[in-house]
XYZ file of C-alpha atoms in Angstrom:
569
model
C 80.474 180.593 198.077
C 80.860 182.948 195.314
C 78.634 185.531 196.281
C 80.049 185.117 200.239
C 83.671 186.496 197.906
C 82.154 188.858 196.365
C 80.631 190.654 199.675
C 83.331 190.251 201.229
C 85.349 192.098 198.179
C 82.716 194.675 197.945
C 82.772 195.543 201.868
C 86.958 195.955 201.523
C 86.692 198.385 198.416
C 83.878 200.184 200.330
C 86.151 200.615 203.183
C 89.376 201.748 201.692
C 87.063 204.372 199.314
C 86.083 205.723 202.770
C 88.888 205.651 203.950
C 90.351 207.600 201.195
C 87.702 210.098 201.224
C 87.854 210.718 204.938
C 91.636 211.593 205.640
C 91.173 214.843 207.662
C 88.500 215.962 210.365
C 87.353 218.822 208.173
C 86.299 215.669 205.698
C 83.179 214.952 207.907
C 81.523 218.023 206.962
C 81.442 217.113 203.476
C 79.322 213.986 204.714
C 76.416 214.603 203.572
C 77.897 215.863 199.659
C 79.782 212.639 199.441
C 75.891 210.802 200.557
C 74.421 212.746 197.733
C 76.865 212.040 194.853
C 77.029 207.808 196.256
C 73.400 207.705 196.011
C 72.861 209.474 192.399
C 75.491 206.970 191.165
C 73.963 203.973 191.951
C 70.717 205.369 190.858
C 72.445 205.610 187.201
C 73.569 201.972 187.455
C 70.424 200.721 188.562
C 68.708 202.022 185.608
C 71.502 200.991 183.497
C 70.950 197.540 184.789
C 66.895 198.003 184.337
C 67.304 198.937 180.612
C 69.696 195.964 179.951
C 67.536 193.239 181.188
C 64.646 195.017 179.528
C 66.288 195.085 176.731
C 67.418 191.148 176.815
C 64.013 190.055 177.466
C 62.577 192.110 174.234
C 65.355 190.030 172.325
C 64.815 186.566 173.138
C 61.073 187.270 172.862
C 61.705 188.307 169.444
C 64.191 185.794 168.673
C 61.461 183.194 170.564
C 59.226 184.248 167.655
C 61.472 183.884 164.823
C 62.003 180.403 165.618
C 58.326 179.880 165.504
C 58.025 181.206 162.325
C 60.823 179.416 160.969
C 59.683 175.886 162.195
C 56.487 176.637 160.229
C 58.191 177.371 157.176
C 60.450 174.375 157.401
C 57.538 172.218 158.051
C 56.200 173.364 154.732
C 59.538 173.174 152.529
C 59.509 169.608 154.271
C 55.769 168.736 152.268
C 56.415 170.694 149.407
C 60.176 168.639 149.177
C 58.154 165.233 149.344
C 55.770 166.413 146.524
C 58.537 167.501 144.498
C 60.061 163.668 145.126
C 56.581 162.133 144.551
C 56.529 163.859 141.165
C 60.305 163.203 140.131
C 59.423 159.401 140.658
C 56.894 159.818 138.527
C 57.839 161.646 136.071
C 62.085 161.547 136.317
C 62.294 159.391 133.107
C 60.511 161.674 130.735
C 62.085 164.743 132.503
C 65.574 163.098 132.122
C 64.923 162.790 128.125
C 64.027 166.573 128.078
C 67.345 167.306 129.911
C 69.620 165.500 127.677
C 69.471 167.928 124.804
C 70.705 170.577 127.248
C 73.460 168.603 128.710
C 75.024 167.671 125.471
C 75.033 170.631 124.492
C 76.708 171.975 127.536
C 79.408 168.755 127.438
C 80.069 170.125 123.798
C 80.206 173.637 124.950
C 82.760 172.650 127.422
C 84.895 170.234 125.190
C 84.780 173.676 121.933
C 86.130 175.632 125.609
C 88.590 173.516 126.266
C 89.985 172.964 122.568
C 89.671 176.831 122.317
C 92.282 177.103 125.177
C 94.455 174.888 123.787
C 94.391 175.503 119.957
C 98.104 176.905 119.942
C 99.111 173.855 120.942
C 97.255 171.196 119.531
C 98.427 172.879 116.410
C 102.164 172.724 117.155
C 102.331 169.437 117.521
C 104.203 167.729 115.284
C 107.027 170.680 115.940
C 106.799 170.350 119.472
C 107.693 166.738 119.488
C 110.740 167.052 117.112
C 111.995 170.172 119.332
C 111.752 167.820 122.053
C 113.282 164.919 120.660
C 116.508 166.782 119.228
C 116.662 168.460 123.135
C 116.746 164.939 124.499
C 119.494 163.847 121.914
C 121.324 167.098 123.409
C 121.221 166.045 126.696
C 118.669 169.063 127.989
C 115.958 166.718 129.356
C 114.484 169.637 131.853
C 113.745 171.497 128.318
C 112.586 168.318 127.288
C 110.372 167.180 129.772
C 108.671 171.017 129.589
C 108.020 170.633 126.258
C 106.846 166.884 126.799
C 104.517 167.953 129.822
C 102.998 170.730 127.707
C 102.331 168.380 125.451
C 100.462 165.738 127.494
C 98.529 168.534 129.709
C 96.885 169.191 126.188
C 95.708 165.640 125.490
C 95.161 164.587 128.541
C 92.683 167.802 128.772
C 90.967 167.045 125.610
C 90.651 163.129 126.062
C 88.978 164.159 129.402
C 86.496 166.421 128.018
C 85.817 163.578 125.350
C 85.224 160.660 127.762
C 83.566 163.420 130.150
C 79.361 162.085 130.148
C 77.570 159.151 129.608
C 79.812 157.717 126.788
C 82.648 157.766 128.590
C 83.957 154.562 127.294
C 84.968 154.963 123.806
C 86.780 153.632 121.388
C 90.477 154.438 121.465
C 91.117 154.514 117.957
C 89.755 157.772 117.924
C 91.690 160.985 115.475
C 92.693 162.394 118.508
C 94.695 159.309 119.918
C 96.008 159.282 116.711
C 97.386 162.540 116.674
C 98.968 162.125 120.372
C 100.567 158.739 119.617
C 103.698 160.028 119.263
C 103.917 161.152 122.914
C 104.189 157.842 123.794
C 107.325 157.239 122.085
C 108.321 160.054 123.225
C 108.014 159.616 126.547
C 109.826 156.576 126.253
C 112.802 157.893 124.920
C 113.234 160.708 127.744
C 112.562 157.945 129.917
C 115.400 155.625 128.296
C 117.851 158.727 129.300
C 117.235 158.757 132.776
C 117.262 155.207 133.100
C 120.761 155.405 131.755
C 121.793 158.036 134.156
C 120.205 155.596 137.188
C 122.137 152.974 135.514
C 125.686 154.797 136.222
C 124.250 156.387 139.313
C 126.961 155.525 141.774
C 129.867 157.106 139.598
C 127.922 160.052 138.505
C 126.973 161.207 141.649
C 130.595 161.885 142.262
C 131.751 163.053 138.365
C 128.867 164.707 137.115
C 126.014 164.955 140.113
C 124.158 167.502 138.080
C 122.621 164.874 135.944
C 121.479 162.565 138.495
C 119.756 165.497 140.156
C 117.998 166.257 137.118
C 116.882 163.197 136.318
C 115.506 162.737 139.516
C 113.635 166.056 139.402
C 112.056 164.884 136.321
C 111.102 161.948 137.854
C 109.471 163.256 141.114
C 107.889 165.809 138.547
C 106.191 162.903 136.742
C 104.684 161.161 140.146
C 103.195 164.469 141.262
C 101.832 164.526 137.681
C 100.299 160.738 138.068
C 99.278 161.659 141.870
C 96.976 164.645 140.593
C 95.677 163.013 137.230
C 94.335 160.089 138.885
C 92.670 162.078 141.833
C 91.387 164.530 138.858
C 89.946 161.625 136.727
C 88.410 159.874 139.877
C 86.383 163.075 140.637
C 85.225 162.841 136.793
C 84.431 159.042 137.203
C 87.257 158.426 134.131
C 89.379 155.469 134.779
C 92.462 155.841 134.218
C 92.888 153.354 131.442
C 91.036 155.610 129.484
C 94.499 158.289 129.430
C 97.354 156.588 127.046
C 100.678 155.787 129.296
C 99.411 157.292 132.410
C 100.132 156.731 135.088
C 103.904 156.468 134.460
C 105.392 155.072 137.874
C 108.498 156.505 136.891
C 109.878 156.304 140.507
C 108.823 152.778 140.667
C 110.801 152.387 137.397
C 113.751 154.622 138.999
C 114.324 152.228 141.931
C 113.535 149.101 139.530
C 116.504 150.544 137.637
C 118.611 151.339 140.873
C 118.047 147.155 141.919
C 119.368 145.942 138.350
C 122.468 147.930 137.514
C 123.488 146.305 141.207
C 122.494 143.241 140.175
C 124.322 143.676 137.126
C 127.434 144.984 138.707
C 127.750 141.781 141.059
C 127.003 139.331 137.541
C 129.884 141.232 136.091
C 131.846 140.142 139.340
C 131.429 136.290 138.706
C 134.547 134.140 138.037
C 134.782 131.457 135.451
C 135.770 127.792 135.749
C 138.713 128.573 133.454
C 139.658 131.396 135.685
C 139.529 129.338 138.730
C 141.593 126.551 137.330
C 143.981 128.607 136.119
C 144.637 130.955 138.624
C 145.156 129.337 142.303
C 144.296 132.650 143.890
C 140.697 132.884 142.476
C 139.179 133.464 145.426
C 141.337 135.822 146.680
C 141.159 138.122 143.659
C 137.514 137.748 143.457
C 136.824 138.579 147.107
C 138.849 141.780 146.630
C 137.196 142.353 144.238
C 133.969 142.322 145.257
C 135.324 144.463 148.205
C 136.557 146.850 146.622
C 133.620 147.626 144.125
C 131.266 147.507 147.019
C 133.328 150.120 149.176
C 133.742 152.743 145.934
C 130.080 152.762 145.162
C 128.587 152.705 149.142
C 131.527 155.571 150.005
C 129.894 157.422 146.834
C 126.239 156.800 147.677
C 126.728 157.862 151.042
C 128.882 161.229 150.562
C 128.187 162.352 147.341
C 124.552 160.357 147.077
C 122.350 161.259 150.027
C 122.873 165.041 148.565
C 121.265 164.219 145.380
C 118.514 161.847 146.309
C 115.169 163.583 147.955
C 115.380 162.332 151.351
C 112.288 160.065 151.155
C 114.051 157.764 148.971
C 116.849 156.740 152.112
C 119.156 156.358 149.163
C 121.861 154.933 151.690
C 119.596 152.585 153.420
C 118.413 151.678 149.873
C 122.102 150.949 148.202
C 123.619 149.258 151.823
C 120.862 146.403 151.807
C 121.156 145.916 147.891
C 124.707 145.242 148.322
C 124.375 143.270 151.803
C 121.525 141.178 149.329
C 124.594 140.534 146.928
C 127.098 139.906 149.153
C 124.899 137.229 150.663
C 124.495 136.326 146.994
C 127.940 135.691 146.110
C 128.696 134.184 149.236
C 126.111 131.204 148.608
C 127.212 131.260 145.044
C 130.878 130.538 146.219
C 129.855 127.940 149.171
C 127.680 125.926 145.855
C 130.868 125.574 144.433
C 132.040 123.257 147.504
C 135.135 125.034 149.080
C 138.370 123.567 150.437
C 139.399 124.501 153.790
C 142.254 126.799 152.440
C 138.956 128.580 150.185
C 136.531 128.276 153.552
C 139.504 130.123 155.759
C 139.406 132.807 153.134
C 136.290 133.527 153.050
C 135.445 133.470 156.340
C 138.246 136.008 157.168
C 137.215 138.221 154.298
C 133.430 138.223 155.611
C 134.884 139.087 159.119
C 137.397 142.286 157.631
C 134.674 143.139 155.072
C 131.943 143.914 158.372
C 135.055 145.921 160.504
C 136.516 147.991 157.476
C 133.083 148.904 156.123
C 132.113 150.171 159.669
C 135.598 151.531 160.502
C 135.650 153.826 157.204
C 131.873 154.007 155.898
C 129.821 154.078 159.173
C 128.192 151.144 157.271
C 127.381 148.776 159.705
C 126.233 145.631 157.710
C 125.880 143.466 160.270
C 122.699 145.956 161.563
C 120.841 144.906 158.052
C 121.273 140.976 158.949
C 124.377 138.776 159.152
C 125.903 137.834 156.034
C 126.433 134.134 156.525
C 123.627 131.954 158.290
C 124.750 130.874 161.523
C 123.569 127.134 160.651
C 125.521 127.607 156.845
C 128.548 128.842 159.104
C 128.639 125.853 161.371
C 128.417 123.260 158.777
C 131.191 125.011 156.662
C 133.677 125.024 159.913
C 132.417 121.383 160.314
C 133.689 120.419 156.671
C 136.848 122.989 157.428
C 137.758 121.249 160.578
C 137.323 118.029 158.973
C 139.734 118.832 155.577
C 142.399 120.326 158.205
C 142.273 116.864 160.191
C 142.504 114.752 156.885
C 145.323 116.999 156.063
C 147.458 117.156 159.117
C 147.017 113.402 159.846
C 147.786 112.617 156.038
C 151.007 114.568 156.439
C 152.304 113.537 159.988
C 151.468 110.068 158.117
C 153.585 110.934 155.210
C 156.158 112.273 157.315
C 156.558 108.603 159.218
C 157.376 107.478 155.574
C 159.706 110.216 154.725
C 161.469 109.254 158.342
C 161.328 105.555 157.506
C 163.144 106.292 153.927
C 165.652 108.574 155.928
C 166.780 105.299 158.419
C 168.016 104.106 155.583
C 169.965 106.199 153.822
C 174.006 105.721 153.231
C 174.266 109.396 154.886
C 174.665 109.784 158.813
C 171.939 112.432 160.345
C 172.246 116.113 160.428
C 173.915 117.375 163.693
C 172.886 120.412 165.439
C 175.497 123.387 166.940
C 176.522 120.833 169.917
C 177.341 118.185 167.639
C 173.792 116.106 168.418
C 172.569 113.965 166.167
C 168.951 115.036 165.065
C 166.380 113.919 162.139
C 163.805 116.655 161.035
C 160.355 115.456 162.234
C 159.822 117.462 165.618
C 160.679 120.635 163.535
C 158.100 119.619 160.706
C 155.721 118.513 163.312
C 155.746 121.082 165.134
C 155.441 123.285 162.161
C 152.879 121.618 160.577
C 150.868 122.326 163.846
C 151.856 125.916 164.316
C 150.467 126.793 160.392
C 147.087 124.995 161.073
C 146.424 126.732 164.139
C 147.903 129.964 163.051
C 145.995 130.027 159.518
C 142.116 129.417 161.478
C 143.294 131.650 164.450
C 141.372 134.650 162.610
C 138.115 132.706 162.981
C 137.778 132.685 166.277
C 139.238 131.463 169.545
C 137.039 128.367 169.334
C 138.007 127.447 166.178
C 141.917 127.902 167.507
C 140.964 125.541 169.900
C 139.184 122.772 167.778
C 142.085 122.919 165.596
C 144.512 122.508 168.845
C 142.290 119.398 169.527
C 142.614 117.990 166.192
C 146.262 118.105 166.006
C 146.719 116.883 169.475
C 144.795 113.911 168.181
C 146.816 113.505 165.082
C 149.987 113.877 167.265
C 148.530 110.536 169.033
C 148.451 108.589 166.068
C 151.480 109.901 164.620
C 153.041 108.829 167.599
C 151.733 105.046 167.526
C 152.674 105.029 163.587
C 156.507 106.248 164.432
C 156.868 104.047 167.249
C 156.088 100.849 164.763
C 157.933 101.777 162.379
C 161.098 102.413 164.943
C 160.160 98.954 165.897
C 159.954 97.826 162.884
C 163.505 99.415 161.399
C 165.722 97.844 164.301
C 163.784 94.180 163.564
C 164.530 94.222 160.199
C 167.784 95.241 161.344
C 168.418 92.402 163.469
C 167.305 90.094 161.435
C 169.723 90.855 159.006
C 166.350 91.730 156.056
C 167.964 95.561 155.899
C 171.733 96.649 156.526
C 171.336 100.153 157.085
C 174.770 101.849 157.463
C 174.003 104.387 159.663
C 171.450 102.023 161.944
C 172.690 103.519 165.406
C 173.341 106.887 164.873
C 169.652 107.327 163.585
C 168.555 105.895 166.821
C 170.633 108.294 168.585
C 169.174 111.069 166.714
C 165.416 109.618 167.125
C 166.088 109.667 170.600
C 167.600 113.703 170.727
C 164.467 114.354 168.671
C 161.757 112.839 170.841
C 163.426 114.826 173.490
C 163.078 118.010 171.002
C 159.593 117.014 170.674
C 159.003 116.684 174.353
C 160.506 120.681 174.475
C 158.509 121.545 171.781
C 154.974 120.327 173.200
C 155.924 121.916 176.675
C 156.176 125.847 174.755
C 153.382 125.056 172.257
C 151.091 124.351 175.572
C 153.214 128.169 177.362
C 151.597 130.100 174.277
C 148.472 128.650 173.976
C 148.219 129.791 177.888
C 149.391 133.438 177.282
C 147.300 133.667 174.430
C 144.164 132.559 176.127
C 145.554 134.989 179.112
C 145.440 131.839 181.080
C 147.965 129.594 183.891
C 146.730 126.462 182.993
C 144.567 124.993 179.792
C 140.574 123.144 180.187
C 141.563 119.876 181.503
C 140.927 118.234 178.099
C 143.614 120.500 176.631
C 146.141 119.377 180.338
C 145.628 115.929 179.660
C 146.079 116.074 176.118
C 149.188 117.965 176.069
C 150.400 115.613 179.077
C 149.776 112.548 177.429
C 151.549 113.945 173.904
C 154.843 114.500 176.232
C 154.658 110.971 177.980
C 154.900 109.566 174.842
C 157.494 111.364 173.090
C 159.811 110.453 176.537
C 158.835 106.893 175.996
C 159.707 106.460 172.145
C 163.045 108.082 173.338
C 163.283 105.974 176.549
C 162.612 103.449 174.032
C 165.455 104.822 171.581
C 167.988 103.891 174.838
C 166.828 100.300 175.593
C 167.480 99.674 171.386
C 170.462 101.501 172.221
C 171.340 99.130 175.211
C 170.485 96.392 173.259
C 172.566 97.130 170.363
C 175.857 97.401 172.829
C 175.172 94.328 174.494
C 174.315 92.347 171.293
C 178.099 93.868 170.176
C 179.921 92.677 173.342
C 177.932 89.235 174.031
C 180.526 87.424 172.197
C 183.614 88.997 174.277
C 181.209 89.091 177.655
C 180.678 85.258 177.058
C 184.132 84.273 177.182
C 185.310 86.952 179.277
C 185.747 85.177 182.321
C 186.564 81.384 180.652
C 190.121 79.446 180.160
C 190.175 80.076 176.347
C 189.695 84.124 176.739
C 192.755 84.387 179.339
């Protein structure tokens, strides 16, 4: 196919030369010149094309050759190699004794070399390191560090050249460890300074950023250090055990350091038992707290921080799950203590505004890092909430019946309202009481609202059965002449206006709950309950009117008896 192309491309140059060359009539006399030059051209390119392959041929007959000789000479480097091997076998041991003269010799050659290099500095030693340690108590630990690194690139040199052969493993005690102990102290102290400067990272990133950003070069300085020491002494086949406080892990350290002054910071947090007994807003103070020291140092770490740290540390990352790790912390800490449900409502809203503000004003979303509260922890601490609230309301709708009963008694009429009514307190407190409850857990949740609406509706049902009793129970007594209370009917009257006040009161607690919920109607649980509340409030008042009837006709049974009799007229 490619040659049929090729004709065919050769046949359309052809005829477009021709054409070119034969424009005019008076062309076709120079025929025969055009014949002549055509055919001495392609009599140059055939010999062209002669030498070329003559030329390839003589090449890969020589080159055809040279392999041949080649394979011969391999073959006998290949016997010659397996004599040589045959004789090392026999005779390596001896030959490795008469080596080992020369190869000490050249280890000590290499180890006088190396101390040559270095002679400057071994002997400036001891004024090196107290140069270095008066820069560290000056604060210039770049200066410091030089000097320091100097220092160590000269040991570490010569304790490589001295464990460099076959006794590799010596003792340490050796004049030259001696002589470098110091560094070791040394290095401790510079390392003591940036530890403190890690310590106070999250304020001096802010105040004085400088220093963090020289400690850390210092540091990443040091790993590059360990990183090329260790690959230098594993080509030499020195472990590096054999190199005194190397290698340093300083960034290890660095983030070690990082973890603890958090962990300290949240242990400086913690509340006493004095404080909580004395101060009834413990909780609150701590929380804010907590907030509040946690939002300085993250809004630090992430502005001021992420421009310090090298990038492969994710400082922000880093500092936002150390924190999340002590917030969950001091929330189990605070949960231990066993909570009321005043404490639990507290801290539940404070997780809640502590996720929104931090991602409203940080871009810290904490809730991406893992939730802060357990969802199992979180259910059994609204359990024990929901439980505390229902102790509560029913213990105070209880002592409310009491306060009522105490009330019936009293030498003092009821209060009357702007239309002159007669009224007692309890659907106001009631009502109240209910309104808090729900109000105070409304920030945990719509469900919550709505356990807390079921729990009072209960209450409300046995408050109810209580307060009709002890109505009952008051206008017995009464009757039977075991209490005289002054003011026995117009407290009646005034139960009676407030069950009705009650009855007005359930109807708009049961209108908000709908617009709240966005809703016409309530779950039929909620319908029923609310329902069955009002029933009951119209029938203690109903009930109010049959004492009431009672009472008159008790009054006028001795002038109804003898109304229509001789004696009366």
């Amino acid at each position: 196919m490619e040659f049929t192309l090729a004709e065919a491309e050769s046949i359309d140059l052809a005829k477009k030369a021709v054409a070119e060359m034969l424009t005019k009539p008076e062309d076709l006399e120079k025929l025969e010149q055009y014949r002549r030059k055509v055919a001495r051209k392609k009599a140059t390119v055939e010999s062209q094309l002669r030498n070329a392959v003559q030329t390839q041929l003589e090449g890969v007959q020589t080159g055809l050759e040279n392999l041949g000789e080649a394979q011969k000479v391999i073959s006998e480097i290949k016997i010659s190699m397996a004599e040589v091997e045959d004789v090392f076998h026999e005779k390596g041991a001896e030959l490795s004794e008469v080596v080992r003269p020369i190869k000490e010799v050249n280890r000590r050659h290499q180890q006088l070399k190396t101390t040559s290099d270095h002679i400057h500095n071994i002997f400036n030693v001891p004024q090196a390191v107290s140069e270095t340690h008066e820069l560290i108590k000056e604060g210039k630990l770049l200066e410091a560090h030089r000097n320091l690194s100097e220092l160590e690139h000269t040991r570490d040199e010569l304790l490589m050249q001295l464990y460099h052969g076959d006794d590799a493993y010596v003792d340490k005690n050796t004049s030259l460890h001696h002589y470098y102990e110091e560094l070791i102290g040394l290095s401790g102290n510079l390392g003591q300074s940036l530890w403190m400067i890690m310590n106070s990272a999250t304020l001096l990133v802010t105040e004085n950023p400088t220093k963090v950003v020289t400690a850390l070069r210092i540091i990443e300085r040091e790993e590059r250090i360990d990183t090329m020491l260790v690959e230098t002494l594993d080509l030499k086949g020195i472990p590096p055990s054999q190199i005194p406080g190397r290698p340093k892990k300083w960034r290890s350290k660095c983030i070690e350091m990082l973890e603890t002054s958090i962990s300290n910071k949240f242990e400086s947090l913690e509340t006493t038992s004095e404080q909580r007994i004395e101060n009834k807003d413990w909780l609150m103070e701590h929380l804010s707290e907590v907030a509040r020291t946690c939002y300085m140092d993250l809004q630090a770490i992430t502005t001021a921080g992420v421009q310090c740290f090298p990038p492969s540390y994710d400082i922000a990352a880093f500092f936002i799950k150390r924190y999340h790790r002590g917030l969950i912390e001091v929330i189990c800490q605070l949960i231990d203590m066993g909570l009321n449900a005043r404490d639990i409502i507290t801290l539940m809203i404070w997780i809640g505004d502590i996720k929104t503000s931090f991602a409203e004003t940080l871009g810290v979303d904490l809730q991406s890092v893992g939730p802060l509260m357990k969802t199992d922890v979180e259910t059994d601490l609204l359990k024990t909430c929901h439980g505390q609230v229902e102790s509560n309301v029913r213990e105070l709708m209880g002592n409310m019946v009491k306060t009522e009963q105490e009330e019936w008694n009293s030498q003092q009429p009821p209060e009357c309202d702007v239309k002159g009514k007669y009224y007692t307190p309890v659907g106001i407190n009631l009502f109240q009481i209910i309104d808090q409850n729900i109000q105070a857990l409304a920030p945990l949740g719509l469900p919550t609202k709505m356990k807390v609406l079921k729990i009072c509706l209960g209450a409300l049902d046995e408050f109810q059965r209580k307060y009709r009793n002890a109505l009952d129970g008051y206008y017995k007594d009464a009757v039977a002449g075991r209490i005289e209370p002054p003011c026995c009917v117009l407290y009646i009257i005034a139960i009676a206006n407030s069950c009705r006040s009650c009855v007005e009161f359930t109807e708009q607690l049961k209108k908000r709950m709908c617009m709240e919920l966005n809703e016409s109607t309530l779950d039929k649980e909620f319908e029923t309950g609310f329902k069955s509340v009002a029933e009951e409030f119209d029938k203690i008042g109903l009930h109010c009117c049959d004492i009431l009837v009672d009472v008159l006709f008790t009054d006028l049974k001795k002038v109804l008896g003898g109304l229509m009799t001789r004696d009366a007229w």
